[in-house]
Amino acid sequence: MVNRYVGNLAPMSGVFPDYTAPIVRVGAEGRELATARWGMPSSQQALMEATKKRAKKLEAKGKPVEFKELLRMEPDGGTTNIRNVKSQHWTRWLGVENRCIVPFNSFSEFNKDEGGDIWFALDEERPLACFAGIWTNWTSVRKVKEGETNNDLYAFLTTEANAEVGAIHPKAMPVILTTPEQVEIWMTASPDEALKLQRPLPDGSLRIVARGVKEDPAGATT
């Protein structure tokens, strides 16, 4: 049973990094439909390197630098997809309480030579499927103009690309769950068992349903 406390969601023709999208997670009273910003917290190492660069620029201009405060306020738009699940940065969020699914009808990969954004779905009817994701609640600076804010954040796992996605984006594809059984494993199993789902869909499982558009004109997508 899912507690749909976010109400009726309007169709979404596209979701972009650091914008909100619906996820399904485990709440205090069972599974719940929530909205979260796309982009999990970046690693401390990544933020440290970004802060060092910013500090050098400020020092070059003769401005005083309080590094600890600069690091605390370093803007972090988030990490949108996760491949190395053995990293200590990500293992803390692999338990059932931090796993989620991200519903979608189609998704895009960018390839300039192929015309821009290329949209994939399970077939032309764009049936509902899910990305395997993780989520957390986090206080940080997402955008300078916002300052420090507290947000529910999410990202989804990626894996090797299958034939269809690999022809457009060879590096990776999202981890996609296509059956209720796979969703149950991701949402309830041990990390070792759940992470067996971090694999590409079989070749031939996806279709290109749109080309060269920033948003999928067919309707609700992420």
PDB file of N, CA and C in Angstrom, residues 6 9-23 33-39 77 80 102-103 142-143 146 149-155 221-222:
ATOM      1  N   VAL A   6       1.154  13.377  -1.350  1.00  0.00           N
ATOM      2  CA  VAL A   6       1.468  14.571  -2.136  1.00  0.00           C
ATOM      3  C   VAL A   6       0.305  14.981  -3.035  1.00  0.00           C
ATOM      4  N   LEU A   9      -0.612  14.354  -8.875  1.00  0.00           N
ATOM      5  CA  LEU A   9       0.525  14.975  -9.555  1.00  0.00           C
ATOM      6  C   LEU A   9       0.190  15.204 -11.016  1.00  0.00           C
ATOM      7  N   ALA A  10       0.465  16.389 -11.500  1.00  0.00           N
ATOM      8  CA  ALA A  10       0.246  16.684 -12.918  1.00  0.00           C
ATOM      9  C   ALA A  10       1.289  15.960 -13.760  1.00  0.00           C
ATOM     10  N   PRO A  11       0.972  15.609 -15.001  1.00  0.00           N
ATOM     11  CA  PRO A  11       1.964  15.002 -15.880  1.00  0.00           C
ATOM     12  C   PRO A  11       3.194  15.893 -16.007  1.00  0.00           C
ATOM     13  N   MET A  12       4.368  15.268 -16.036  1.00  0.00           N
ATOM     14  CA  MET A  12       5.623  16.000 -16.131  1.00  0.00           C
ATOM     15  C   MET A  12       6.315  15.608 -17.427  1.00  0.00           C
ATOM     16  N   SER A  13       6.551  16.573 -18.296  1.00  0.00           N
ATOM     17  CA  SER A  13       7.179  16.280 -19.587  1.00  0.00           C
ATOM     18  C   SER A  13       8.690  16.208 -19.486  1.00  0.00           C
ATOM     19  N   GLY A  14       9.234  16.567 -18.326  1.00  0.00           N
ATOM     20  CA  GLY A  14      10.679  16.474 -18.136  1.00  0.00           C
ATOM     21  C   GLY A  14      11.043  16.827 -16.706  1.00  0.00           C
ATOM     22  N   VAL A  15      12.102  16.212 -16.203  1.00  0.00           N
ATOM     23  CA  VAL A  15      12.644  16.522 -14.880  1.00  0.00           C
ATOM     24  C   VAL A  15      14.118  16.844 -15.054  1.00  0.00           C
ATOM     25  N   PHE A  16      14.575  17.886 -14.378  1.00  0.00           N
ATOM     26  CA  PHE A  16      15.937  18.361 -14.562  1.00  0.00           C
ATOM     27  C   PHE A  16      16.691  18.359 -13.237  1.00  0.00           C
ATOM     28  N   PRO A  17      18.028  18.264 -13.288  1.00  0.00           N
ATOM     29  CA  PRO A  17      18.818  18.236 -12.048  1.00  0.00           C
ATOM     30  C   PRO A  17      18.473  19.376 -11.106  1.00  0.00           C
ATOM     31  N   ASP A  18      18.359  19.042  -9.833  1.00  0.00           N
ATOM     32  CA  ASP A  18      18.058  19.945  -8.721  1.00  0.00           C
ATOM     33  C   ASP A  18      16.614  20.431  -8.708  1.00  0.00           C
ATOM     34  N   TYR A  19      15.765  19.894  -9.581  1.00  0.00           N
ATOM     35  CA  TYR A  19      14.332  20.167  -9.516  1.00  0.00           C
ATOM     36  C   TYR A  19      13.628  18.972  -8.864  1.00  0.00           C
ATOM     37  N   THR A  20      12.410  19.183  -8.377  1.00  0.00           N
ATOM     38  CA  THR A  20      11.713  18.117  -7.668  1.00  0.00           C
ATOM     39  C   THR A  20      11.029  17.145  -8.620  1.00  0.00           C
ATOM     40  N   ALA A  21      10.903  15.915  -8.135  1.00  0.00           N
ATOM     41  CA  ALA A  21      10.209  14.863  -8.874  1.00  0.00           C
ATOM     42  C   ALA A  21       9.625  13.886  -7.854  1.00  0.00           C
ATOM     43  N   PRO A  22       8.626  13.104  -8.253  1.00  0.00           N
ATOM     44  CA  PRO A  22       8.053  12.129  -7.322  1.00  0.00           C
ATOM     45  C   PRO A  22       8.955  10.917  -7.134  1.00  0.00           C
ATOM     46  N   ILE A  23       9.007  10.435  -5.893  1.00  0.00           N
ATOM     47  CA  ILE A  23       9.683   9.179  -5.570  1.00  0.00           C
ATOM     48  C   ILE A  23       8.762   8.383  -4.656  1.00  0.00           C
ATOM     49  N   LEU A  33       4.370   8.168  -1.347  1.00  0.00           N
ATOM     50  CA  LEU A  33       4.755   8.951  -2.509  1.00  0.00           C
ATOM     51  C   LEU A  33       5.144  10.332  -2.022  1.00  0.00           C
ATOM     52  N   ALA A  34       6.369  10.753  -2.332  1.00  0.00           N
ATOM     53  CA  ALA A  34       6.876  12.047  -1.883  1.00  0.00           C
ATOM     54  C   ALA A  34       7.515  12.759  -3.064  1.00  0.00           C
ATOM     55  N   THR A  35       7.880  14.013  -2.864  1.00  0.00           N
ATOM     56  CA  THR A  35       8.666  14.721  -3.867  1.00  0.00           C
ATOM     57  C   THR A  35      10.021  15.058  -3.279  1.00  0.00           C
ATOM     58  N   ALA A  36      11.057  14.990  -4.094  1.00  0.00           N
ATOM     59  CA  ALA A  36      12.420  15.261  -3.646  1.00  0.00           C
ATOM     60  C   ALA A  36      13.200  15.911  -4.774  1.00  0.00           C
ATOM     61  N   ARG A  37      14.256  16.635  -4.408  1.00  0.00           N
ATOM     62  CA  ARG A  37      15.105  17.291  -5.407  1.00  0.00           C
ATOM     63  C   ARG A  37      16.104  16.286  -5.964  1.00  0.00           C
ATOM     64  N   TRP A  38      16.298  16.345  -7.274  1.00  0.00           N
ATOM     65  CA  TRP A  38      17.181  15.393  -7.948  1.00  0.00           C
ATOM     66  C   TRP A  38      18.637  15.818  -7.764  1.00  0.00           C
ATOM     67  N   GLY A  39      19.378  14.987  -7.018  1.00  0.00           N
ATOM     68  CA  GLY A  39      20.790  15.236  -6.779  1.00  0.00           C
ATOM     69  C   GLY A  39      21.150  14.966  -5.328  1.00  0.00           C
ATOM     70  N   GLY A  77      25.026  21.427  -6.138  1.00  0.00           N
ATOM     71  CA  GLY A  77      23.823  21.093  -6.896  1.00  0.00           C
ATOM     72  C   GLY A  77      23.474  19.625  -6.840  1.00  0.00           C
ATOM     73  N   THR A  80      23.609  13.434  -9.535  1.00  0.00           N
ATOM     74  CA  THR A  80      22.329  12.942 -10.064  1.00  0.00           C
ATOM     75  C   THR A  80      22.290  11.439 -10.288  1.00  0.00           C
ATOM     76  N   VAL A 102      11.987   5.613  -8.503  1.00  0.00           N
ATOM     77  CA  VAL A 102      11.673   6.851  -9.204  1.00  0.00           C
ATOM     78  C   VAL A 102      10.851   6.492 -10.441  1.00  0.00           C
ATOM     79  N   PRO A 103       9.538   6.703 -10.418  1.00  0.00           N
ATOM     80  CA  PRO A 103       8.697   6.324 -11.564  1.00  0.00           C
ATOM     81  C   PRO A 103       9.029   7.153 -12.801  1.00  0.00           C
ATOM     82  N   ARG A 142      22.323  24.512  -1.826  1.00  0.00           N
ATOM     83  CA  ARG A 142      22.128  23.993  -3.180  1.00  0.00           C
ATOM     84  C   ARG A 142      22.433  25.083  -4.207  1.00  0.00           C
ATOM     85  N   LYS A 143      21.946  26.292  -3.924  1.00  0.00           N
ATOM     86  CA  LYS A 143      22.181  27.443  -4.790  1.00  0.00           C
ATOM     87  C   LYS A 143      22.558  28.623  -3.905  1.00  0.00           C
ATOM     88  N   GLU A 146      19.802  30.803  -2.572  1.00  0.00           N
ATOM     89  CA  GLU A 146      18.924  30.204  -1.576  1.00  0.00           C
ATOM     90  C   GLU A 146      19.560  30.192  -0.190  1.00  0.00           C
ATOM     91  N   THR A 149      19.696  25.397   3.059  1.00  0.00           N
ATOM     92  CA  THR A 149      18.326  24.887   3.104  1.00  0.00           C
ATOM     93  C   THR A 149      18.333  23.412   3.449  1.00  0.00           C
ATOM     94  N   ASN A 150      17.192  22.921   3.912  1.00  0.00           N
ATOM     95  CA  ASN A 150      17.019  21.501   4.218  1.00  0.00           C
ATOM     96  C   ASN A 150      16.083  20.895   3.177  1.00  0.00           C
ATOM     97  N   ASN A 151      16.496  19.776   2.591  1.00  0.00           N
ATOM     98  CA  ASN A 151      15.727  19.185   1.497  1.00  0.00           C
ATOM     99  C   ASN A 151      15.755  17.666   1.552  1.00  0.00           C
ATOM    100  N   ASP A 152      14.700  17.044   1.044  1.00  0.00           N
ATOM    101  CA  ASP A 152      14.750  15.636   0.686  1.00  0.00           C
ATOM    102  C   ASP A 152      15.385  15.556  -0.698  1.00  0.00           C
ATOM    103  N   LEU A 153      16.412  14.708  -0.824  1.00  0.00           N
ATOM    104  CA  LEU A 153      17.168  14.586  -2.072  1.00  0.00           C
ATOM    105  C   LEU A 153      17.139  13.142  -2.552  1.00  0.00           C
ATOM    106  N   TYR A 154      17.295  12.945  -3.858  1.00  0.00           N
ATOM    107  CA  TYR A 154      17.365  11.585  -4.391  1.00  0.00           C
ATOM    108  C   TYR A 154      18.309  11.544  -5.583  1.00  0.00           C
ATOM    109  N   ALA A 155      18.732  10.344  -5.912  1.00  0.00           N
ATOM    110  CA  ALA A 155      19.454  10.071  -7.156  1.00  0.00           C
ATOM    111  C   ALA A 155      19.199   8.611  -7.503  1.00  0.00           C
ATOM    112  N   THR A 221       7.087  12.135 -17.899  1.00  0.00           N
ATOM    113  CA  THR A 221       8.389  11.500 -17.981  1.00  0.00           C
ATOM    114  C   THR A 221       9.286  12.033 -16.899  1.00  0.00           C
ATOM    115  N   THR A 222      10.402  11.362 -16.734  1.00  0.00           N
ATOM    116  CA  THR A 222      11.478  11.910 -15.907  1.00  0.00           C
ATOM    117  C   THR A 222      12.800  11.651 -16.568  1.00  0.00           C
TER     118      THR A 222
END
